[in-house]
């Protein structure tokens, strides 16, 4: 029997979640990213699970053929990095990633220590695409 994914939309407040981030710089960076993602998607932020703020949604079929809903773009203030989830991945963003410097990426994750010193226009374009 398949289990439900843990990362699902909730009714929790995005504003309360952001306000509770203990590190002032990380909290400020998250608010900038939240505005950027809202502007790019035209969607309001929704808490996905306990620590991910997602924007928009799309359906994806898992390996077993089960269809689940996931945010199109999202972010989370993880312990060491501000993690941005860009669901299409980064293969088509090489030029924009180069403008950001040398960020760490995973399949659909962009790991940022802080926004200070980054080309925010390049970051916004990645989110918008």
mmCIF file of C-alpha atoms in Angstrom:
data_model
loop_
_atom_site.group_PDB
_atom_site.id
_atom_site.type_symbol
_atom_site.label_atom_id
_atom_site.label_comp_id
_atom_site.label_asym_id
_atom_site.label_seq_id
_atom_site.Cartn_x
_atom_site.Cartn_y
_atom_site.Cartn_z
ATOM 1 C CA UNK A 1 0.000 0.000 0.000
ATOM 2 C CA UNK A 2 1.437 3.353 -1.033
ATOM 3 C CA UNK A 3 1.891 6.008 1.606
ATOM 4 C CA UNK A 4 0.967 9.652 1.186
ATOM 5 C CA UNK A 5 3.889 12.034 0.649
ATOM 6 C CA UNK A 6 4.879 14.064 3.713
ATOM 7 C CA UNK A 7 5.265 17.242 1.698
ATOM 8 C CA UNK A 8 1.701 18.383 1.113
ATOM 9 C CA UNK A 9 0.080 21.834 1.164
ATOM 10 C CA UNK A 10 -1.070 22.925 4.621
ATOM 11 C CA UNK A 11 -3.166 25.760 6.026
ATOM 12 C CA UNK A 12 -0.245 27.082 8.121
ATOM 13 C CA UNK A 13 0.651 30.764 7.756
ATOM 14 C CA UNK A 14 3.602 31.596 5.524
ATOM 15 C CA UNK A 15 3.983 34.987 7.258
ATOM 16 C CA UNK A 16 4.147 33.338 10.694
ATOM 17 C CA UNK A 17 6.668 30.789 9.418
ATOM 18 C CA UNK A 18 8.915 33.511 7.979
ATOM 19 C CA UNK A 19 8.606 35.671 11.101
ATOM 20 C CA UNK A 20 9.759 32.738 13.233
ATOM 21 C CA UNK A 21 13.081 32.264 11.408
ATOM 22 C CA UNK A 22 15.612 32.957 14.182
ATOM 23 C CA UNK A 23 18.507 34.272 12.069
ATOM 24 C CA UNK A 24 17.764 37.861 11.010
ATOM 25 C CA UNK A 25 19.741 37.697 7.755
ATOM 26 C CA UNK A 26 18.134 34.385 6.732
ATOM 27 C CA UNK A 27 14.692 35.784 7.606
ATOM 28 C CA UNK A 28 15.340 38.886 5.462
ATOM 29 C CA UNK A 29 16.642 36.753 2.564
ATOM 30 C CA UNK A 30 13.572 34.498 2.766
ATOM 31 C CA UNK A 31 11.261 37.490 2.579
ATOM 32 C CA UNK A 32 13.065 38.708 -0.550
ATOM 33 C CA UNK A 33 12.786 35.263 -2.156
ATOM 34 C CA UNK A 34 9.111 35.020 -1.156
ATOM 35 C CA UNK A 35 8.313 38.299 -2.937
ATOM 36 C CA UNK A 36 10.369 37.235 -5.943
ATOM 37 C CA UNK A 37 8.557 33.902 -6.254
ATOM 38 C CA UNK A 38 5.129 35.464 -5.766
ATOM 39 C CA UNK A 39 5.851 38.044 -8.480
ATOM 40 C CA UNK A 40 7.228 35.419 -10.883
ATOM 41 C CA UNK A 41 4.391 32.918 -10.456
ATOM 42 C CA UNK A 42 1.458 35.189 -9.724
ATOM 43 C CA UNK A 43 0.601 32.768 -6.908
ATOM 44 C CA UNK A 44 0.521 33.301 -3.167
ATOM 45 C CA UNK A 45 2.889 31.282 -1.034
ATOM 46 C CA UNK A 46 1.587 28.134 0.605
ATOM 47 C CA UNK A 47 3.267 26.075 3.306
ATOM 48 C CA UNK A 48 4.136 22.608 2.017
ATOM 49 C CA UNK A 49 4.818 20.471 5.051
ATOM 50 C CA UNK A 50 6.435 22.176 8.012
ATOM 51 C CA UNK A 51 9.279 24.049 6.330
ATOM 52 C CA UNK A 52 8.785 24.605 2.594
ATOM 53 C CA UNK A 53 7.071 27.646 1.078
ATOM 54 C CA UNK A 54 5.734 26.771 -2.374
ATOM 55 C CA UNK A 55 4.275 28.761 -5.253
ATOM 56 C CA UNK A 56 2.000 27.368 -7.909
ATOM 57 C CA UNK A 57 1.434 23.655 -8.335
ATOM 58 C CA UNK A 58 1.629 21.005 -10.992
ATOM 59 C CA UNK A 59 0.883 17.320 -11.131
ATOM 60 C CA UNK A 60 3.597 14.743 -11.578
ATOM 61 C CA UNK A 61 3.309 10.984 -12.010
ATOM 62 C CA UNK A 62 5.542 8.973 -9.711
ATOM 63 C CA UNK A 63 7.355 5.763 -10.609
ATOM 64 C CA UNK A 64 4.266 3.729 -9.669
ATOM 65 C CA UNK A 65 2.051 5.891 -11.870
ATOM 66 C CA UNK A 66 0.499 7.659 -8.907
ATOM 67 C CA UNK A 67 -0.135 11.357 -9.588
ATOM 68 C CA UNK A 68 0.893 13.834 -6.908
ATOM 69 C CA UNK A 69 0.862 17.606 -6.687
ATOM 70 C CA UNK A 70 4.080 19.589 -6.123
ATOM 71 C CA UNK A 71 4.929 23.310 -6.098
ATOM 72 C CA UNK A 72 6.390 24.725 -9.298
ATOM 73 C CA UNK A 73 8.958 26.738 -7.313
ATOM 74 C CA UNK A 74 9.586 26.739 -3.585
ATOM 75 C CA UNK A 75 12.152 27.564 -0.929
ATOM 76 C CA UNK A 76 13.128 26.536 2.562
ATOM 77 C CA UNK A 77 15.452 28.141 5.110
ATOM 78 C CA UNK A 78 17.481 25.020 5.889
ATOM 79 C CA UNK A 79 20.102 24.920 8.625
ATOM 80 C CA UNK A 80 23.124 25.783 6.469
ATOM 81 C CA UNK A 81 21.599 27.095 3.239
ATOM 82 C CA UNK A 82 18.595 28.863 1.835
ATOM 83 C CA UNK A 83 17.395 26.150 -0.527
ATOM 84 C CA UNK A 84 15.397 27.048 -3.631
ATOM 85 C CA UNK A 85 13.462 24.300 -5.368
ATOM 86 C CA UNK A 86 13.193 24.904 -9.106
ATOM 87 C CA UNK A 87 11.277 21.875 -10.333
ATOM 88 C CA UNK A 88 12.381 21.864 -13.993
ATOM 89 C CA UNK A 89 16.012 21.626 -12.845
ATOM 90 C CA UNK A 90 18.946 23.763 -13.964
ATOM 91 C CA UNK A 91 20.188 22.349 -17.271
ATOM 92 C CA UNK A 92 18.779 25.253 -19.261
ATOM 93 C CA UNK A 93 20.033 27.916 -16.839
ATOM 94 C CA UNK A 94 23.820 27.606 -17.245
ATOM 95 C CA UNK A 95 24.181 31.250 -18.333
ATOM 96 C CA UNK A 96 22.162 32.516 -15.376
ATOM 97 C CA UNK A 97 23.904 30.236 -12.870
ATOM 98 C CA UNK A 98 27.248 31.589 -14.086
ATOM 99 C CA UNK A 99 26.019 35.096 -13.236
ATOM 100 C CA UNK A 100 25.285 33.891 -9.692
ATOM 101 C CA UNK A 101 28.864 32.727 -9.234
ATOM 102 C CA UNK A 102 29.347 29.091 -8.345
ATOM 103 C CA UNK A 103 26.237 28.059 -6.455
ATOM 104 C CA UNK A 104 25.777 24.447 -5.414
ATOM 105 C CA UNK A 105 22.949 22.714 -7.190
ATOM 106 C CA UNK A 106 21.182 19.399 -6.970
ATOM 107 C CA UNK A 107 18.743 17.986 -9.461
ATOM 108 C CA UNK A 108 16.114 20.626 -8.649
ATOM 109 C CA UNK A 109 17.757 22.417 -5.703
ATOM 110 C CA UNK A 110 19.780 25.609 -5.615
ATOM 111 C CA UNK A 111 21.702 26.034 -2.357
ATOM 112 C CA UNK A 112 22.533 29.608 -1.338
ATOM 113 C CA UNK A 113 24.321 30.717 1.827
ATOM 114 C CA UNK A 114 22.898 34.239 1.491
ATOM 115 C CA UNK A 115 21.564 36.617 -1.130
ATOM 116 C CA UNK A 116 24.149 39.303 -0.410
ATOM 117 C CA UNK A 117 26.511 39.641 -3.354
ATOM 118 C CA UNK A 118 24.356 37.606 -5.755
ATOM 119 C CA UNK A 119 23.013 38.867 -9.050
ATOM 120 C CA UNK A 120 19.365 39.053 -7.936
ATOM 121 C CA UNK A 121 18.206 39.783 -11.489
ATOM 122 C CA UNK A 122 19.681 36.452 -12.619
ATOM 123 C CA UNK A 123 18.063 34.679 -9.664
ATOM 124 C CA UNK A 124 14.705 36.284 -10.457
ATOM 125 C CA UNK A 125 14.991 35.207 -14.078
ATOM 126 C CA UNK A 126 15.653 31.600 -13.034
ATOM 127 C CA UNK A 127 12.567 31.667 -10.832
ATOM 128 C CA UNK A 128 10.442 33.300 -13.561
ATOM 129 C CA UNK A 129 11.406 30.820 -16.264
#
